[in-house]
C-alpha cells in the first residue's frame, strides 16, 4: 500500500544535498513522519471529543499543525497554490517550526506527551537545503495514514527496513540496530509475561521493546490487558537524539501511542540509590561498548571501570527485581579479561544472579562491529552453579548480503529449553573455575576433533607423486599427437 510512497521519498532524499547517508534519511523521514502522526492523532482526539461531548483542546497551535503548513488544502482537497515552497518553506521550518516544537521541552510538564515532543525536536535538525525537495517529501508523506492496525503494521515494516539500512551503512548507524532474529531468540528464551515490566536502558531504535510488544500482543485477551501492555509494560532510555526519535517513532508505528522512552544518559543514575519501584521484571539490551565515561559518572557504580558496557551491566543487575530475568549482549572479552574490574564484575554477576546461559555469537553478527559478542542470560536472586554455553555456527560467513536469520537460531532456542549438550553446547561448572582469574571464556570441550595436520615431508611426497602422474599423462598425450 505504502511501499511506492517510501520509494518516492528515497528518490527525493538521494538528490537532496543536505542528506548524504542512510542516517540522514532515517532522521529526516522520522521527524516528518512524527508530525504527520501528530496530525492524525489530533484528528482522532477531536473526533472522540465530539462523540463524547468532552471539550477538545488541541495539542498544537493552528499555524504548526500539518494541515496548516505541510499540506494546506483548498475546498477540493488539493494543495493550495500559496503553500510555502522553496526558500520560504526552509525559512519557516528552520525559523519557526523547529523552535516552536523545541519550546515544548521548556514549558510542558515532565513525562507528558508534550514534553516528549520537545525532547524529540531538541535532538534532530532539518537537513533539507532545497525547499522544493522538502515539498515533494511532504506531499508523499501526506498520503500515509495511521488510522488502522493494517496501515500501522505496513508502515512499521517499511520503517524497520530504513533502520536496517541505517545499520548496514556502518559507522555509528550500526549502534542503533541489533539484528532482529537475535532479539527474537533472546525474547523466546526470556519469555516475558503479560503484567511484567520490560526495560532497555540503551534502547537505540527500540528494537527490543518493539519485538517484546509483538511477542506479547497475541497473548492479550481484554481491553484492560491491551492498555496495560501499551502504557505500563515497556520502558526505555536513550542518550542520543537521533536514536531517541527513531525509537519513539518505531514504537508508535507498532501501535504504542505514547511510548515510555525518555532521552537521558542512563549512566548518570547512581545505582546505590535504586528503590524497588525503580526495578523491572525483564531487561533486554545491547548496550554500547568501547565508549568512555567521565570520572563523575564512574562514581555512580560500585565497580570502577571506564568501559561503557560494563557500567551498563552493573546498572542492569541493579535494575532487576529479585526473580527478574535479563538478556544482555556484550563483547566476548568480558568473559576472560584479566583486569580487576572485569574479574570483579564477573564475580558480582555470578554471585547475585544465576548466569544460566551464554550464547557465543559468530563474527559479523553485528555488521560494522569489529568485535565478537556473547549474550548473557541470567536470573537475579540465586548464585550461579553451572553455565550452559552454546556456540552459534550458521555454517556460512555472515555479511551484509547474508545476515543472521531466524532459522540460524532455532536450534539454540530449542536446545536452551532443556540445556541440551551437543557438539555445540556444553556446561561449565563454576566449581571448576580458577578463582584467581575467574575466566569464563568460551572453550568448547565437545567440539569434534579436527583432522591432525600432516607432516611437511608427507605433503611434499604427495606433490611429487602428483607431478609425476601429470608428466606421464602429458607425455602420453604428446605421443598420441605425434
Phi, psi and omega in degrees: 000313185249001186299318180295325178299315179294324177297320178297319179297316178301319180299320179291317182298326180294334180260003179273120184299332183278353181241109186251340186226171175297331176298317178296317180301313183297319181296313184291320176297323186294311184289328179288317176302319182298318180291325175294320177298318179301320180294316178295322179295318178299319178297317178298317181294323179293319179296319179295322179295321178296320181291324184267350181080010180279158178286132180261123177243110181301142177287325185248148172290149188307315183297343186251008174279151183308316185292346181266323186244323186277317181213069176290134186248155173268189183299334181272000180084011180260159180299128182290150185292338182268007178300139183299142179208167177062218182298328179297320180292316179297318180298319179294314182297313183284323187269336184234312187295305182296316176301323179298312182288326176295331180296338179301330183294333184277326186242347178285146180295132180306138179090351180273169179296326178298319178296324179296322177300315179298320179296317181300311186279351172279343184255358180229169178217158175281122181254001177290129174260334180258119176291341178284319175296318179298319179299319178298317180294319179299318180294325178290314183291334177299336180284343183282147180230145182244014189286312187263161179296324179296318179296316180295323181296316180294319179297322180294321177297315180294323180291319177301323178299320179294321179294320178299314179300323178296318177295318180295337182291346176081202185048220185280358176293326183295335183288347179267357189230118172255132182309127185297325176300322178293317178300314182297321178295319178299318180292321179297327178284317183288326179053067176298151182242153174301138181098343177274156174260143184236132189227141172224110183277001177219062200283346177052236181276012175067028180300318180296317182291320178296315180291326176296320177297315179296327178291321185273334186304317180293345181276348184290132182241353182211165178296325180294320178295320179295318180297319179294321178299319185280335188242339187226027184239314189255126182226137181215158174224143181211136184278318190272137186299315182295314179298323181299310181294324178295317178297315178299312182296322180297316179292321177301315181292337176277356174112010180257109191296316182229083185300142178273061175245135175240149179268111182197161172273105184306326187285355176281351180280132177280114186292342179288341182265005182295139174246170184300326180294342181272354189263162186231162179280324185224137173234127178232124185197156170229080185292152178295142177235159180092349180278172179231146179241158180293160183301321182292333176290317182300333182291349178280358188235151182281331178253113185285124178202151177266353183281118183305315184297325181288328174293317178298319181298319175299317178300317183291320178300315180290335183277351180273140169289159172297128186091353179286158184241143179231148172223112188233131173277135179208156181292146190293340180292345176303327185287342187227351181309138186268355181291159186299319182295317180297315179297316180296322181289322176297319179293321178296315181298313185283341178271329181264344183224157171269098176281089190271338186218139171231120175263118179268112185271146180286167176301147178068018170302320176254112182296133179087349179269134184266008182238155174275154184230160170231161173246126178263126176247124183212160177234132186276140172124335178230143182289159180282136173248313178226146176243129176265122179257144172226127180261107183285125179225099181288354178080014179202166177277125181281153179188186183301320181268358183218063186281173175300139177231172184299324180297328180300334187254000182300313182296319179303311181298318180295311182293325184295329183297335179237006183052051183288138175268144181200190176295339181254353186224147185198170178252147169241118178275125183298338177294338181268359183276136177296118183292338180285311182270331185049046182281120179247021189296161184286112176222100188282109179279349184260001182296136179299143181292137178280153177301133181296145178292138181283155177291146180304323181297321180295319181294317180295322179296320180293320179298316180298319180296317179294322177298320179296316179299317180297320180295318180296319179296316180296323178295319179296318179295322179298318180295323180294327183276346183290000000 
